[in-house]
PDB file of C-alpha atoms in Angstrom:
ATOM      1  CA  UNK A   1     -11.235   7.366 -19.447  1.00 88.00           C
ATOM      2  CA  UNK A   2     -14.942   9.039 -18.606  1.00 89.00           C
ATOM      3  CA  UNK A   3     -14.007  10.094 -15.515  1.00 92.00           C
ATOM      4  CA  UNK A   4     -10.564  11.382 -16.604  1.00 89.00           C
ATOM      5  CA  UNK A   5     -12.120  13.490 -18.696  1.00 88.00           C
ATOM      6  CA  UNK A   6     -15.339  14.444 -16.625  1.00 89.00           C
ATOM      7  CA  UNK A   7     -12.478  15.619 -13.750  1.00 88.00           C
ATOM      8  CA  UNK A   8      -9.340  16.309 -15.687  1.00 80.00           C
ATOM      9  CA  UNK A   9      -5.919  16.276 -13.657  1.00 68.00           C
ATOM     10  CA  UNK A  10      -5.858  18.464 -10.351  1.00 57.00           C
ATOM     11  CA  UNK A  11      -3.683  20.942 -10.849  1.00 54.00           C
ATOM     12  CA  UNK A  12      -2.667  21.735  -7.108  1.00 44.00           C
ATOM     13  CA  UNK A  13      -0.750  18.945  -6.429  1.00 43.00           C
ATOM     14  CA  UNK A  14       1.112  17.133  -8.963  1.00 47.00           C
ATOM     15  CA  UNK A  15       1.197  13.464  -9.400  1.00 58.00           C
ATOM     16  CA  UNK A  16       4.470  11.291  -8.835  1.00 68.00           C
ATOM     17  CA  UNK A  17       3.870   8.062 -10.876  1.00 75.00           C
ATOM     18  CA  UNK A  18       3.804   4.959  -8.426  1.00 80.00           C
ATOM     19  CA  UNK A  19       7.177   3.533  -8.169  1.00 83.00           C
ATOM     20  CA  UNK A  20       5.086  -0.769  -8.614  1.00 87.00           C
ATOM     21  CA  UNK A  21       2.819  -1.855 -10.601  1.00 90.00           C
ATOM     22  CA  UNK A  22      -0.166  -4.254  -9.132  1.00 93.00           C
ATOM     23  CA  UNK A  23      -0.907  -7.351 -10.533  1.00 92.00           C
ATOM     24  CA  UNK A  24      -4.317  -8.766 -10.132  1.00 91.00           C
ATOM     25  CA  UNK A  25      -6.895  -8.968 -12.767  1.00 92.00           C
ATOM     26  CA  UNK A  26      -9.807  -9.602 -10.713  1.00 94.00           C
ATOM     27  CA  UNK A  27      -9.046  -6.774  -7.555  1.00 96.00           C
ATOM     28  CA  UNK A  28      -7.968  -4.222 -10.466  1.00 96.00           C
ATOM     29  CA  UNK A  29     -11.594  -4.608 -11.687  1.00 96.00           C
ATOM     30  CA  UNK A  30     -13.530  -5.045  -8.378  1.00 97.00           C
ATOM     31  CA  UNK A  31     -11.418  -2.062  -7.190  1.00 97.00           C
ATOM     32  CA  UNK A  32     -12.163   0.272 -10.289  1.00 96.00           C
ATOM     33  CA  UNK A  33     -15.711  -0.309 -10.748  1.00 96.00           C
ATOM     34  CA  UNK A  34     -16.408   0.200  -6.742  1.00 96.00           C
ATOM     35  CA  UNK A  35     -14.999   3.634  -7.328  1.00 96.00           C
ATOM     36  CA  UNK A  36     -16.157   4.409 -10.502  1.00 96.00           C
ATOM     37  CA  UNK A  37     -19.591   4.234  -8.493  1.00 94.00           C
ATOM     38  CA  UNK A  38     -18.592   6.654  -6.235  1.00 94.00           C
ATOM     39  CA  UNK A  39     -17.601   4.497  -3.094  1.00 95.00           C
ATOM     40  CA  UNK A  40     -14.814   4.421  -0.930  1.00 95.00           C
ATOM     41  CA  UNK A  41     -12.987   1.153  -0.882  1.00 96.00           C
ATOM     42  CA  UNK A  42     -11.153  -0.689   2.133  1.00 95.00           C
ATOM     43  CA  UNK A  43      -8.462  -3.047   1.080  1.00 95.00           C
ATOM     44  CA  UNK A  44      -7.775  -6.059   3.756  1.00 92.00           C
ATOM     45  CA  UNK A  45      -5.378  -8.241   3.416  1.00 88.00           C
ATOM     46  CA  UNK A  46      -2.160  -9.540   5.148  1.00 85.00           C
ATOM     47  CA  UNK A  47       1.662  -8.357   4.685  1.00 83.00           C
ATOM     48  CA  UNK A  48       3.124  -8.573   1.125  1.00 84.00           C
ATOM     49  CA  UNK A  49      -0.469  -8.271  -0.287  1.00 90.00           C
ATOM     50  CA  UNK A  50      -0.115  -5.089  -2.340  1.00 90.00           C
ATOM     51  CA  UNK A  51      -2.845  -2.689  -0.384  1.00 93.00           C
ATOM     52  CA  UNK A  52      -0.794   0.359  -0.502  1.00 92.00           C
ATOM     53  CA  UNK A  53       0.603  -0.458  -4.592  1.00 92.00           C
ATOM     54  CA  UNK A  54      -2.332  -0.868  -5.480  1.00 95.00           C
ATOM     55  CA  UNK A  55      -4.276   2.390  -3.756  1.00 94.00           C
ATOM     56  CA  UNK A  56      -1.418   4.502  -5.447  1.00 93.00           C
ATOM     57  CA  UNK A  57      -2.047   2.383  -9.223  1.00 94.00           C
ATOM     58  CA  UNK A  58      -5.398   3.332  -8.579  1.00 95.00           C
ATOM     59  CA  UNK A  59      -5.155   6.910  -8.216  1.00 93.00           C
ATOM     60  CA  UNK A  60      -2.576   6.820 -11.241  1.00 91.00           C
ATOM     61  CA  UNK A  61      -5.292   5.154 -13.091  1.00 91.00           C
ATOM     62  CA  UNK A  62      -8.040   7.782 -12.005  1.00 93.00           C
ATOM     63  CA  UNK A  63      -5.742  10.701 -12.745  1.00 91.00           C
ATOM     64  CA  UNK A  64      -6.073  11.920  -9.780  1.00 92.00           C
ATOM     65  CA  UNK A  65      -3.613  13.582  -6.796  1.00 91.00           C
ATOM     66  CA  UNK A  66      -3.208  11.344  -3.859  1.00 91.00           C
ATOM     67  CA  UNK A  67      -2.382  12.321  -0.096  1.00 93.00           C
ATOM     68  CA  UNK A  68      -1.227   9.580   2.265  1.00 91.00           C
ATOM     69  CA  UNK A  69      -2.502   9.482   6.352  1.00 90.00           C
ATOM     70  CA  UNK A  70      -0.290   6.937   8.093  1.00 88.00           C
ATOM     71  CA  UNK A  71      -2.271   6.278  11.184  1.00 86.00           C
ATOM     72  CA  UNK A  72      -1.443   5.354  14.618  1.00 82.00           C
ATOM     73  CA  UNK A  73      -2.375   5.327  18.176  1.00 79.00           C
ATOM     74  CA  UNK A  74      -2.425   9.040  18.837  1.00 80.00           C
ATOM     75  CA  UNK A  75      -3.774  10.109  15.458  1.00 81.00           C
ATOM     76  CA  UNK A  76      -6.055  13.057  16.085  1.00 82.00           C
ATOM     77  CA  UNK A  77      -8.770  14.645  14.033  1.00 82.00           C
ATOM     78  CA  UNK A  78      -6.726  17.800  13.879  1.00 83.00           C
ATOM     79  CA  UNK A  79      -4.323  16.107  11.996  1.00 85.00           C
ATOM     80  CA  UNK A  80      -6.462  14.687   9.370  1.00 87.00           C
ATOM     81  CA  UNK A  81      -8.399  17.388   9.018  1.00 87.00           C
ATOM     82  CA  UNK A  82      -6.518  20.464   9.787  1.00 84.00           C
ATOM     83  CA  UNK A  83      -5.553  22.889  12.563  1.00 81.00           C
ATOM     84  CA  UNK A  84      -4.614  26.350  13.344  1.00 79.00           C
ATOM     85  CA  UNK A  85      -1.311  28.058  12.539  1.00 80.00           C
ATOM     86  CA  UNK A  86       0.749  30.986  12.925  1.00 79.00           C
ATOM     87  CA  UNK A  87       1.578  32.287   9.194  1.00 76.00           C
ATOM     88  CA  UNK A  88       3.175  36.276   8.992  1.00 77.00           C
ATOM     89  CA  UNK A  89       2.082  36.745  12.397  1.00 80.00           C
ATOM     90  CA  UNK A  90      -2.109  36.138  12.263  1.00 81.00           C
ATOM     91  CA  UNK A  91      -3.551  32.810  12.799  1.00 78.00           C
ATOM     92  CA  UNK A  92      -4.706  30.770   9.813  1.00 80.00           C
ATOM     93  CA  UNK A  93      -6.149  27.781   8.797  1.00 81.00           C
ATOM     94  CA  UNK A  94      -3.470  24.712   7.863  1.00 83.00           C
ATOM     95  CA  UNK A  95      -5.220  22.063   6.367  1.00 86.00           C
ATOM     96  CA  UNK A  96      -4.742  18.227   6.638  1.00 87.00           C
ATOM     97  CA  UNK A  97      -4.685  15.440   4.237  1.00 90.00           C
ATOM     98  CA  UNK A  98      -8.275  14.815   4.416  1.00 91.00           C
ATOM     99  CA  UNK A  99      -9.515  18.373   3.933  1.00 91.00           C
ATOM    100  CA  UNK A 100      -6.751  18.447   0.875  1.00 91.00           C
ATOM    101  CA  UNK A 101      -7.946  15.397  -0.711  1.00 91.00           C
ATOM    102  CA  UNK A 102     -12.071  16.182  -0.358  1.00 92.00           C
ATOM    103  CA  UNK A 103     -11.523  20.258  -1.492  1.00 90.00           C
ATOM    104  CA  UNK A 104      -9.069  19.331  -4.424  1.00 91.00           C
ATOM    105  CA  UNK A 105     -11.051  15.838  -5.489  1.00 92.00           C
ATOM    106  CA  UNK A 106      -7.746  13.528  -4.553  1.00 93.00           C
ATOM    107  CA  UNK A 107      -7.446  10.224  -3.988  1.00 95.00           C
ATOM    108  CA  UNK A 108      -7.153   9.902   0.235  1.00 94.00           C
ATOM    109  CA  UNK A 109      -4.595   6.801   0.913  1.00 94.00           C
ATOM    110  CA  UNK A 110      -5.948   5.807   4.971  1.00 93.00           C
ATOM    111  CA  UNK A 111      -3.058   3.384   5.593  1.00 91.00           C
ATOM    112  CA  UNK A 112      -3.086   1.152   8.040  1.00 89.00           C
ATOM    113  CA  UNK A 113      -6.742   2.986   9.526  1.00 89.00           C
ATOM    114  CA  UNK A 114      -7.028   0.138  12.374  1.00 85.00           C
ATOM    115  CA  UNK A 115      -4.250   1.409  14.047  1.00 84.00           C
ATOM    116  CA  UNK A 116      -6.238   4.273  15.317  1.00 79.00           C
ATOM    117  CA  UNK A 117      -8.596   4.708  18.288  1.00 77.00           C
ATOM    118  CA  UNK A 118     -12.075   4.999  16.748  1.00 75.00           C
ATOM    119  CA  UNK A 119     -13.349   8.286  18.505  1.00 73.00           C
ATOM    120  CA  UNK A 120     -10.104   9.562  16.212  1.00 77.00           C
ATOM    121  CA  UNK A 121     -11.675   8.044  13.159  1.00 84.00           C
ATOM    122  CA  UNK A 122     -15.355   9.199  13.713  1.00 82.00           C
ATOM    123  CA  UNK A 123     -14.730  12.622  12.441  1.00 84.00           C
ATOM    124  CA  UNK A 124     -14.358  10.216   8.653  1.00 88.00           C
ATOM    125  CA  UNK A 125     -18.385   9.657   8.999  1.00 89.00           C
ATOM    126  CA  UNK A 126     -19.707  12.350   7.459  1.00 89.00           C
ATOM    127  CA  UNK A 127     -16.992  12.369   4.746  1.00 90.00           C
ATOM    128  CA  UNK A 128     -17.156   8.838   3.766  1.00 91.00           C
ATOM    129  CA  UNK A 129     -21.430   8.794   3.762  1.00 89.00           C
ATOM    130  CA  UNK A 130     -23.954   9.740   1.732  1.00 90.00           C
ATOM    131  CA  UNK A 131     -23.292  13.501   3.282  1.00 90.00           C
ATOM    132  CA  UNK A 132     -19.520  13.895   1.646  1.00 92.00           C
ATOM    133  CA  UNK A 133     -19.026  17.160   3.718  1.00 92.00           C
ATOM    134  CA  UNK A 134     -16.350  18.335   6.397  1.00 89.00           C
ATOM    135  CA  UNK A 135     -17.312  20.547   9.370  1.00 84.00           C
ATOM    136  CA  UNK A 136     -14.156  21.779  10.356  1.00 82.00           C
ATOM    137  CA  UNK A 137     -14.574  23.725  13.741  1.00 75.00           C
ATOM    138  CA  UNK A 138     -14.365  27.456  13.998  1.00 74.00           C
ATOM    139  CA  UNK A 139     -14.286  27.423  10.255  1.00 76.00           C
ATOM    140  CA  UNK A 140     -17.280  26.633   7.659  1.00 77.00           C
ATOM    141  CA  UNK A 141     -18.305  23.267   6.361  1.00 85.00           C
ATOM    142  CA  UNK A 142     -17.276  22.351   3.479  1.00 89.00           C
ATOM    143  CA  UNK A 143     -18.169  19.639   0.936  1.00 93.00           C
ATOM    144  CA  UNK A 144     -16.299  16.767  -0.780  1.00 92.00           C
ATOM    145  CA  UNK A 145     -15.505  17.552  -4.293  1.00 93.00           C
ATOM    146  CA  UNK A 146     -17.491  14.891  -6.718  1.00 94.00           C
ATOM    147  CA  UNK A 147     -13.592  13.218  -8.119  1.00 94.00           C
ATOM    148  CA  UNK A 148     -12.397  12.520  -4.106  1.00 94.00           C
ATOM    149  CA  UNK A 149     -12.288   8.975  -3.406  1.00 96.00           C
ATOM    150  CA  UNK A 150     -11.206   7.304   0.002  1.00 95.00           C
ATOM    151  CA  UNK A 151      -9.322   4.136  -0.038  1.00 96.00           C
ATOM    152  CA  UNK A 152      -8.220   2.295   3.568  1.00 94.00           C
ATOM    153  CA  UNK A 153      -5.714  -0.252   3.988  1.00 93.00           C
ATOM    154  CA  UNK A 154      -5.639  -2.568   7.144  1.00 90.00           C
ATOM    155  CA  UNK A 155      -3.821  -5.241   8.136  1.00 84.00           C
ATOM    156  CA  UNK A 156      -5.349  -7.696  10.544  1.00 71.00           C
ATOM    157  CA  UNK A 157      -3.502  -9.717  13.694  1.00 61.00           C
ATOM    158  CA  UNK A 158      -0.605  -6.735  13.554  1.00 59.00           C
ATOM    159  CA  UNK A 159       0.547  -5.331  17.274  1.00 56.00           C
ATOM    160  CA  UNK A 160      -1.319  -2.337  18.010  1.00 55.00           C
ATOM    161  CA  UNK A 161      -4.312  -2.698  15.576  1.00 63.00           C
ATOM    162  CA  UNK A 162      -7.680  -3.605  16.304  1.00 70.00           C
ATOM    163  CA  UNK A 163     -10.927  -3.770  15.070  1.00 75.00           C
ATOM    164  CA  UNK A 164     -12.815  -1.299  13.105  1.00 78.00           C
ATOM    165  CA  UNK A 165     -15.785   0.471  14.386  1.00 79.00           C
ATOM    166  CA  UNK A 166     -19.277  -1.089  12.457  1.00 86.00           C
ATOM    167  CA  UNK A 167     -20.394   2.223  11.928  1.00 86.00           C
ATOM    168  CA  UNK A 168     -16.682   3.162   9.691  1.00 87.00           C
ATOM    169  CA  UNK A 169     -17.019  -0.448   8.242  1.00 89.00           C
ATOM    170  CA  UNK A 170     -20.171   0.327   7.104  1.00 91.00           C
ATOM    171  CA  UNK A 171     -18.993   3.243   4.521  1.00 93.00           C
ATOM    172  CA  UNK A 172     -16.560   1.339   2.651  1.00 95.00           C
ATOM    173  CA  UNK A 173     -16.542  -1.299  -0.108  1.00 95.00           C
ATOM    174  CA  UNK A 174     -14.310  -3.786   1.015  1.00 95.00           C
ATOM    175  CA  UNK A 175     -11.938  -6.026  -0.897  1.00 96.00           C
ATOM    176  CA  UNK A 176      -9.870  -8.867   0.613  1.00 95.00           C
ATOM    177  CA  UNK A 177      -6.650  -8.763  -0.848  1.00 94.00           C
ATOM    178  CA  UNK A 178      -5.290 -12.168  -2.282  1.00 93.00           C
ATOM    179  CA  UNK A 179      -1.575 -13.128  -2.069  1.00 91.00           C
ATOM    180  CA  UNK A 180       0.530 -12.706  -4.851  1.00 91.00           C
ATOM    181  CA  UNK A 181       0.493 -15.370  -6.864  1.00 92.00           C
ATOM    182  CA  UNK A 182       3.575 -17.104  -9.116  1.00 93.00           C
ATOM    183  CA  UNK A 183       2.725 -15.921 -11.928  1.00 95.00           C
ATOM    184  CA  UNK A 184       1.994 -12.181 -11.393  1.00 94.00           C
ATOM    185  CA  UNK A 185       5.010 -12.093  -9.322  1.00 95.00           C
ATOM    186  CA  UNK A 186       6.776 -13.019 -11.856  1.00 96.00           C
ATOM    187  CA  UNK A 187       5.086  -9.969 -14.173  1.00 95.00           C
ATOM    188  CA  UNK A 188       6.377  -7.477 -11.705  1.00 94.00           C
ATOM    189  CA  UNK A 189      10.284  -9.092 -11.565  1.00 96.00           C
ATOM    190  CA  UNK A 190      10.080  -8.938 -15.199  1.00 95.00           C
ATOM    191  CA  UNK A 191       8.834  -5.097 -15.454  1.00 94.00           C
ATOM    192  CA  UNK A 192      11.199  -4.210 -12.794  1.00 94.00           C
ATOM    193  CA  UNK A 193      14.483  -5.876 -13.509  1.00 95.00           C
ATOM    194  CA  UNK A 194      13.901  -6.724 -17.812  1.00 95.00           C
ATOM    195  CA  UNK A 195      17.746  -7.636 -18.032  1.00 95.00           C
ATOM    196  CA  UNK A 196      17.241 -10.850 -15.572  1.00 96.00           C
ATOM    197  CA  UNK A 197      17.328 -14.262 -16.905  1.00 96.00           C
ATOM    198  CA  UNK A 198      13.807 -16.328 -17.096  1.00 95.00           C
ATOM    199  CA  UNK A 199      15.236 -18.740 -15.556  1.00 95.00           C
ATOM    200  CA  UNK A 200      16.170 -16.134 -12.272  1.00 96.00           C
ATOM    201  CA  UNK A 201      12.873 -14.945 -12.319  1.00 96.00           C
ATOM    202  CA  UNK A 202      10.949 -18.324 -11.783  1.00 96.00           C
ATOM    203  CA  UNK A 203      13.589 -18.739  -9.178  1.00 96.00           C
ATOM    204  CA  UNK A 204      13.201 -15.596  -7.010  1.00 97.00           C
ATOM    205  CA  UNK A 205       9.160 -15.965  -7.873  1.00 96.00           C
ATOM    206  CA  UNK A 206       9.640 -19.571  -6.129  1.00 96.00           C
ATOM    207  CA  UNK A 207      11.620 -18.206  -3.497  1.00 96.00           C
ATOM    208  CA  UNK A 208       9.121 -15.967  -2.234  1.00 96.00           C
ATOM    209  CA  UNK A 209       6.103 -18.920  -1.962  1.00 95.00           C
ATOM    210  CA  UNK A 210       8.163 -20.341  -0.652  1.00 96.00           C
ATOM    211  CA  UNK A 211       8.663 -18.380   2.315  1.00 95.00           C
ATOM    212  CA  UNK A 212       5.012 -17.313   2.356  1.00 93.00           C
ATOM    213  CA  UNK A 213       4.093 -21.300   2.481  1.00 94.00           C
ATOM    214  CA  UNK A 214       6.120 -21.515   5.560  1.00 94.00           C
ATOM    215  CA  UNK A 215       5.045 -18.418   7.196  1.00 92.00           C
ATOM    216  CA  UNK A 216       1.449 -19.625   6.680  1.00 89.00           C
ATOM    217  CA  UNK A 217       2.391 -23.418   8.110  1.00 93.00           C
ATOM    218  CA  UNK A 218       3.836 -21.590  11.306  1.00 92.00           C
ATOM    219  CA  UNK A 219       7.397 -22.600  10.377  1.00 94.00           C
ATOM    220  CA  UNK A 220       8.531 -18.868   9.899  1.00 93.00           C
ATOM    221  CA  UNK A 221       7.145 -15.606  11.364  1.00 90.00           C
ATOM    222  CA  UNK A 222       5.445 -13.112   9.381  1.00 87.00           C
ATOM    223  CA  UNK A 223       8.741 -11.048   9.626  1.00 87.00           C
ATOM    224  CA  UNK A 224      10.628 -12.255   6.698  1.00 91.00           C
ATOM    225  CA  UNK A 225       7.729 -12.206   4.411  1.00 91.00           C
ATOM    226  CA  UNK A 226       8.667  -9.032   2.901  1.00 90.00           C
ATOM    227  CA  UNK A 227       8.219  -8.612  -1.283  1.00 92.00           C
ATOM    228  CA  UNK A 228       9.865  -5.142  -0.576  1.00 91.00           C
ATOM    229  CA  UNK A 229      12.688  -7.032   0.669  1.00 94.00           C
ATOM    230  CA  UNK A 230      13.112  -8.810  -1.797  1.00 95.00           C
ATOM    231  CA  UNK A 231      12.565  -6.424  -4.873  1.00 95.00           C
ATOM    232  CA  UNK A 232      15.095  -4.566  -2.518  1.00 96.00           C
ATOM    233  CA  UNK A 233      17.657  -7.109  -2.698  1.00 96.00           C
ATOM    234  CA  UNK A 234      17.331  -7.574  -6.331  1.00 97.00           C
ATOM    235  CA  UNK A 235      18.326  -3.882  -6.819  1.00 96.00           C
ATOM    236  CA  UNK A 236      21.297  -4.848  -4.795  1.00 97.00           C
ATOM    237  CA  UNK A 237      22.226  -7.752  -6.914  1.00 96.00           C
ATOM    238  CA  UNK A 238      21.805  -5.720 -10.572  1.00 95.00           C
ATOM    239  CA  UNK A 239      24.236  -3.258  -9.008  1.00 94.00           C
ATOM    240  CA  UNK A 240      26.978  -5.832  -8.606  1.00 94.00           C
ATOM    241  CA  UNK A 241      26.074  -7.436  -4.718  1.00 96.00           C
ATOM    242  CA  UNK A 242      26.604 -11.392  -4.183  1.00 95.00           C
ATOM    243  CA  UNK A 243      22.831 -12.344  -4.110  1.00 96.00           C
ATOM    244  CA  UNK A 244      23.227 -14.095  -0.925  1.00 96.00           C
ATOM    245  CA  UNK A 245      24.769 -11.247   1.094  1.00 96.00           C
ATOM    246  CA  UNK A 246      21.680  -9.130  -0.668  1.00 96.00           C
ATOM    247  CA  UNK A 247      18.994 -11.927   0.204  1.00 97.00           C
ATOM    248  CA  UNK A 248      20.251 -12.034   4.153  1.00 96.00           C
ATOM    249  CA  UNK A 249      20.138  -8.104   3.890  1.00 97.00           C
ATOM    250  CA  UNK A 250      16.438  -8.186   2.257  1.00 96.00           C
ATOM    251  CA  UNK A 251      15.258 -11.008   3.820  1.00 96.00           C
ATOM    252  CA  UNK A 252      16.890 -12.927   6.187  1.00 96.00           C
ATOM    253  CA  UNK A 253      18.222 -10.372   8.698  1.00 96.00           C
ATOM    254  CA  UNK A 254      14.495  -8.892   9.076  1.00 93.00           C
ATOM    255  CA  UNK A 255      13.989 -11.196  11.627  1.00 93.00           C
ATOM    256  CA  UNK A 256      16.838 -11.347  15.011  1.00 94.00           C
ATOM    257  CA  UNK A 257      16.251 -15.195  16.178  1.00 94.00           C
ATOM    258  CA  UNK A 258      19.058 -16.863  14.941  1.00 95.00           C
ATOM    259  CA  UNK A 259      17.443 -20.187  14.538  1.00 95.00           C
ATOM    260  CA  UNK A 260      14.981 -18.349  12.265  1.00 96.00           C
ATOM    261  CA  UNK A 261      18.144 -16.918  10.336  1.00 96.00           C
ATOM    262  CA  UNK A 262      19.210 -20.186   9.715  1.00 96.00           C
ATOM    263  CA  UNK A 263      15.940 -21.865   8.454  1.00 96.00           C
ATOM    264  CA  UNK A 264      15.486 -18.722   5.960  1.00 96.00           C
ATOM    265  CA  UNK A 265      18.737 -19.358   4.510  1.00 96.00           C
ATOM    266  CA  UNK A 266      18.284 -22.828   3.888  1.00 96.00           C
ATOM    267  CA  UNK A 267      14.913 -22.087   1.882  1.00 96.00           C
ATOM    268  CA  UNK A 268      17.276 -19.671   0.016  1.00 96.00           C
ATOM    269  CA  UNK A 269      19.595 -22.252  -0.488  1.00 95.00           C
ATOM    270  CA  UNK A 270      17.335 -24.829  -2.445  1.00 95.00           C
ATOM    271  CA  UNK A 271      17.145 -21.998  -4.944  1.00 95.00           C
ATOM    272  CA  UNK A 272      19.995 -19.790  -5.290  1.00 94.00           C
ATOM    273  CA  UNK A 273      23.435 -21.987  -5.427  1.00 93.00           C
ATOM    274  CA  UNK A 274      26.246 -20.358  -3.595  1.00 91.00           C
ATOM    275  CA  UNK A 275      28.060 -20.392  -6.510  1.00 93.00           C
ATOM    276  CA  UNK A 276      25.515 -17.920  -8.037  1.00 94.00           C
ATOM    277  CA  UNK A 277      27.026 -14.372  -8.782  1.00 94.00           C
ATOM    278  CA  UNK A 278      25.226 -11.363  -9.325  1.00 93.00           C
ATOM    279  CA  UNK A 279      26.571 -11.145 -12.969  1.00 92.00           C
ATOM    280  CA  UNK A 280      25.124 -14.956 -13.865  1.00 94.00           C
ATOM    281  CA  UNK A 281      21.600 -13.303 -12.763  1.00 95.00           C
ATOM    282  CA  UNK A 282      21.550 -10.699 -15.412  1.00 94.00           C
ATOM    283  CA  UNK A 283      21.722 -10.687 -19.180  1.00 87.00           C
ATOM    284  CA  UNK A 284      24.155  -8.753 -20.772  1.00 69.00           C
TER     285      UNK A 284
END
């Protein structure tokens, strides 16, 4: 509350409230007090771990704007930072997400920042250190604005990523992620769908470890652990969809190897009867 009303609300940019909540007592508070101090944070973690929720609850939190830089493998510095433009025929000075976040004191969303090549990244040093400034070239440096915060999200073992430079590491506070755990998951079916039956809830909450046990015994890939999924399907189901037909859509279809297909949908099977409709789901 301080630092909402040290910084107020940026007024260039208004701020869309996140669509999830996160869950997670302990992050929520390692997460908030490593900004509160000023520092950027890097959230690690594997799929289905809430990194990018959570940046976006964070900045909700804060009060501040966010900007989101999805990276990948020819991600420039021009990009981040800004380039030239033509605007009523003269050349002027577009800026990027970065240079939006440090000049208007946002909340910078880095997702998935091991996806680019690290001479791409090293323009971040001087913004994320103890200097907090931007030299963008053939224009004047400027400096990061007291409010901005930087928060990366990486996944590890992904196609295409790789590991981060020590000297980016270094300027970042970093937070491993936990999985979702029964109970909270069940917090965030309730907020989301109120009308569905306790009962469903545990369910579709057990559903999901299960999955994620399997993935991490090697028994399913990494594909059809997807809690967008199966919030996703849910959505489906309150509208009137069988649940099965929504869970293969969700879930079970995100991976193409049959034999997978079929393993998924016996998992789903121990839980949700065939028999179940979408209207047996749902008070009301």
């Amino acid at each position: 509350m301080e630092f909402r009303q040290k910084y107020g609300q940026a007024e260039a940019c208004s701020q869309r409230a996140p669509r999830y909540v996160y869950y997670g007592k302990e992050v929520w508070e390692q997460a908030s007090q490593a900004l509160l101090c000023g520092k950027n944070l890097l959230l690690a973690g594997a799929k289905a771990t809430g990194k990018n929720m959570l940046a976006e609850n964070l900045a909700e939190v804060f009060g501040r704007p966010s900007w989101n830089v999805s990276f990948h493998i020819n991600m420039d510095a021009s990009y981040m930072i800004g380039t030239d433009t033509f605007q009523e025929g003269q050349v002027v000075f577009r800026p990027g997400p970065v240079y939006e976040s440090a000049a208007q004191g946002g909340f910078c969303i880095l997702d998935e920042i091991n996806m680019a090549r690290n001479e791409a990244l090293a323009v971040l040093h001087s913004v994320l250190d103890f200097r907090r400034v931007i030299n963008v070239p053939g224009y004047s440096r400027i400096s990061v604005h007291e409010a901005a915060r930087f928060i990366a999200t990486m996944n590890y073992g992904y196609a295409g990523t790789r590991d981060l430079n020590e000297a980016l590491t270094s300027r970042f506070m970093v937070i491993h992620m936990p999985e979702i755990s029964q109970d909270n998951l069940e917090k965030l079916l309730k907020r989301e769908f109120p009308s569905m039956k306790n009962s469903y809830i545990q369910q579709f909450a057990g559903l999901f470890q299960d999955i994620e046990k399997k993935c991490k015994n090697g028994e399913l890939t990494s594909r059809v652990l997807d809690l967008r999924g199966l919030l996703d399907a849910l959505s489906l189901m309150e509208k009137g969809l069988s649940p099965l037909a929504a869970l293969d859509m969700g879930i079970t279809n995100k991976t193409f190897d049959a034999y997978e297909q079929s393993l998924i949908q016996d998992v789903i099977a121990s839980r949700i009867s065939r028999k179940t409709t979408a209207g047996s789901i749902f008070a009301g």
